[in-house]
Amino acid sequence: MDFTEQVSRRLKMSDLRMLLAVAQWGSMSKAAAHLNISQSAISKAIKSLEHAIKVPLFDRTPQGVAPTLYAQALLRSGVAAFDELRQGLKQIEFLADPTAGELRIGSTEPLVPGVLAAVLDRLSRQYPRISFT
């Protein structure tokens, strides 16, 4: 089994979530408080990740922690993974109820106050659970 497959089998979404929180809050204790879990659970998850990928993810200092280059690479992928998951869940929500969702519209400025405003007004009355951007 190659390295990537080995790590992907051990990596959990909750571990990525904890990694993102530690990077965002700059400390394991603050991340733990934000996620409403114990600091030891955060420390254990980060150590497990570091052991799995065989690189340090955070530089530990008296002021907190700072993501290493390795963590930054994993964080970019983690953010992308969560974004993709969110999009998939939105698609499921739309498929389950096609009267709700989000509609993004591009238009020229002259159409906005007249035709587009009238269409959006009618759509929003007919489908009140659709948001427009």
Coordinates of C-alpha atoms in Angstrom, one line a residue:
M1 CA 0.0 0.0 0.0
D2 CA 1.4 3.4 -1.0
F3 CA 1.8 6.4 1.4
T4 CA -1.2 8.3 0.0
E5 CA -3.6 5.3 0.3
Q6 CA -2.3 4.5 3.8
V7 CA -2.9 8.0 5.0
S8 CA -6.3 8.4 3.4
R9 CA -7.5 5.3 5.2
R10 CA -6.5 6.8 8.5
L11 CA -7.6 10.4 7.9
K12 CA -11.0 11.3 9.3
M13 CA -13.1 14.3 8.6
S14 CA -13.2 15.1 12.3
D15 CA -9.4 15.2 12.3
L16 CA -9.4 17.7 9.4
R17 CA -12.0 19.7 11.3
M18 CA -9.8 19.8 14.3
L19 CA -6.7 20.8 12.2
L20 CA -8.7 23.7 10.7
A21 CA -9.8 24.9 14.1
V22 CA -6.3 24.7 15.6
A23 CA -4.9 26.7 12.6
Q24 CA -7.8 29.2 12.8
W25 CA -7.6 29.8 16.6
G26 CA -3.8 29.5 16.9
S27 CA -4.0 27.3 20.0
M28 CA -5.2 23.8 20.8
S29 CA -7.1 24.9 23.9
K30 CA -8.9 27.7 22.0
A31 CA -9.8 25.2 19.2
A32 CA -11.0 22.7 21.8
A33 CA -13.2 25.4 23.5
H34 CA -14.6 26.4 20.1
L35 CA -15.4 22.8 19.1
N36 CA -16.7 22.0 22.6
I37 CA -14.3 19.1 23.1
S38 CA -11.3 18.5 25.3
Q39 CA -7.9 19.8 24.6
S40 CA -6.5 16.3 25.0
A41 CA -8.8 15.1 22.1
I42 CA -7.4 17.9 19.9
S43 CA -3.8 17.0 20.9
K44 CA -4.4 13.4 20.3
A45 CA -5.9 14.0 16.8
I46 CA -3.1 16.3 15.8
K47 CA -0.4 13.8 17.0
S48 CA -2.2 11.0 15.2
L49 CA -2.2 13.1 12.0
E50 CA 1.4 14.0 12.4
H51 CA 2.3 10.3 13.0
A52 CA 0.2 9.2 9.9
I53 CA 1.8 11.7 7.5
K54 CA 5.2 11.6 9.2
V55 CA 5.7 15.4 9.3
P56 CA 5.1 18.1 12.0
L57 CA 1.9 20.1 11.4
F58 CA 2.4 22.8 14.0
D59 CA 5.3 24.7 15.5
R60 CA 4.5 24.9 19.2
T61 CA 5.4 28.0 21.0
P62 CA 4.5 29.5 24.5
Q63 CA 2.0 31.8 22.7
G64 CA 0.3 28.9 20.9
V65 CA 0.8 27.1 17.7
A66 CA 1.6 28.1 14.1
P67 CA 0.9 25.8 11.0
T68 CA 4.0 24.5 9.3
L69 CA 4.3 24.4 5.5
Y70 CA 3.0 20.8 5.7
A71 CA -0.1 21.9 7.6
Q72 CA -0.7 24.8 5.2
A73 CA -0.8 22.3 2.3
L74 CA -3.1 20.0 4.2
L75 CA -5.3 23.0 5.2
R76 CA -5.8 24.1 1.6
S77 CA -6.9 20.6 0.7
G78 CA -9.1 20.3 3.8
V79 CA -10.9 23.6 3.1
A80 CA -11.5 22.4 -0.5
A81 CA -12.8 19.1 0.8
F82 CA -15.2 20.8 3.1
D83 CA -16.4 23.2 0.4
E84 CA -17.0 20.3 -1.9
L85 CA -18.9 18.4 0.8
R86 CA -21.0 21.5 1.4
Q87 CA -21.8 21.8 -2.3
G88 CA -22.8 18.1 -2.4
L89 CA -25.1 18.6 0.6
K90 CA -26.7 21.6 -1.1
Q91 CA -27.3 19.5 -4.2
I92 CA -28.9 16.8 -2.1
E93 CA -31.1 19.4 -0.5
F94 CA -32.1 20.8 -3.9
L95 CA -32.9 17.3 -5.2
A96 CA -35.0 16.5 -2.1
D97 CA -36.9 19.8 -2.5
P98 CA -36.7 21.6 -5.8
T99 CA -38.7 24.5 -4.5
A100 CA -35.8 25.6 -2.3
G101 CA -32.3 26.6 -3.2
E102 CA -30.0 29.3 -4.4
L103 CA -30.1 31.0 -7.8
R104 CA -27.1 33.1 -8.9
I105 CA -27.9 35.6 -11.7
G106 CA -25.8 37.6 -14.0
S107 CA -27.3 40.4 -15.9
T108 CA -26.6 43.7 -17.6
E109 CA -27.5 46.8 -15.5
P110 CA -30.3 48.1 -17.7
L111 CA -32.3 44.8 -17.1
V112 CA -32.0 44.8 -13.3
P113 CA -34.6 47.5 -12.4
G114 CA -37.2 46.5 -15.0
V115 CA -37.5 43.0 -16.4
L116 CA -35.2 41.1 -13.9
A117 CA -36.8 42.8 -10.9
A118 CA -40.3 41.8 -12.1
V119 CA -39.2 38.2 -12.8
L120 CA -37.4 37.9 -9.4
D121 CA -40.4 39.3 -7.6
R122 CA -42.7 36.8 -9.2
L123 CA -40.3 33.9 -8.6
S124 CA -39.8 34.8 -4.9
R125 CA -43.6 34.9 -4.4
Q126 CA -44.1 31.6 -6.1
Y127 CA -41.0 30.0 -4.5
P128 CA -40.3 31.8 -1.2
R129 CA -37.5 29.3 -0.2
I130 CA -35.2 30.2 -3.1
S131 CA -32.6 32.8 -2.5
F132 CA -31.2 35.0 -5.2
T133 CA -27.7 36.4 -5.6

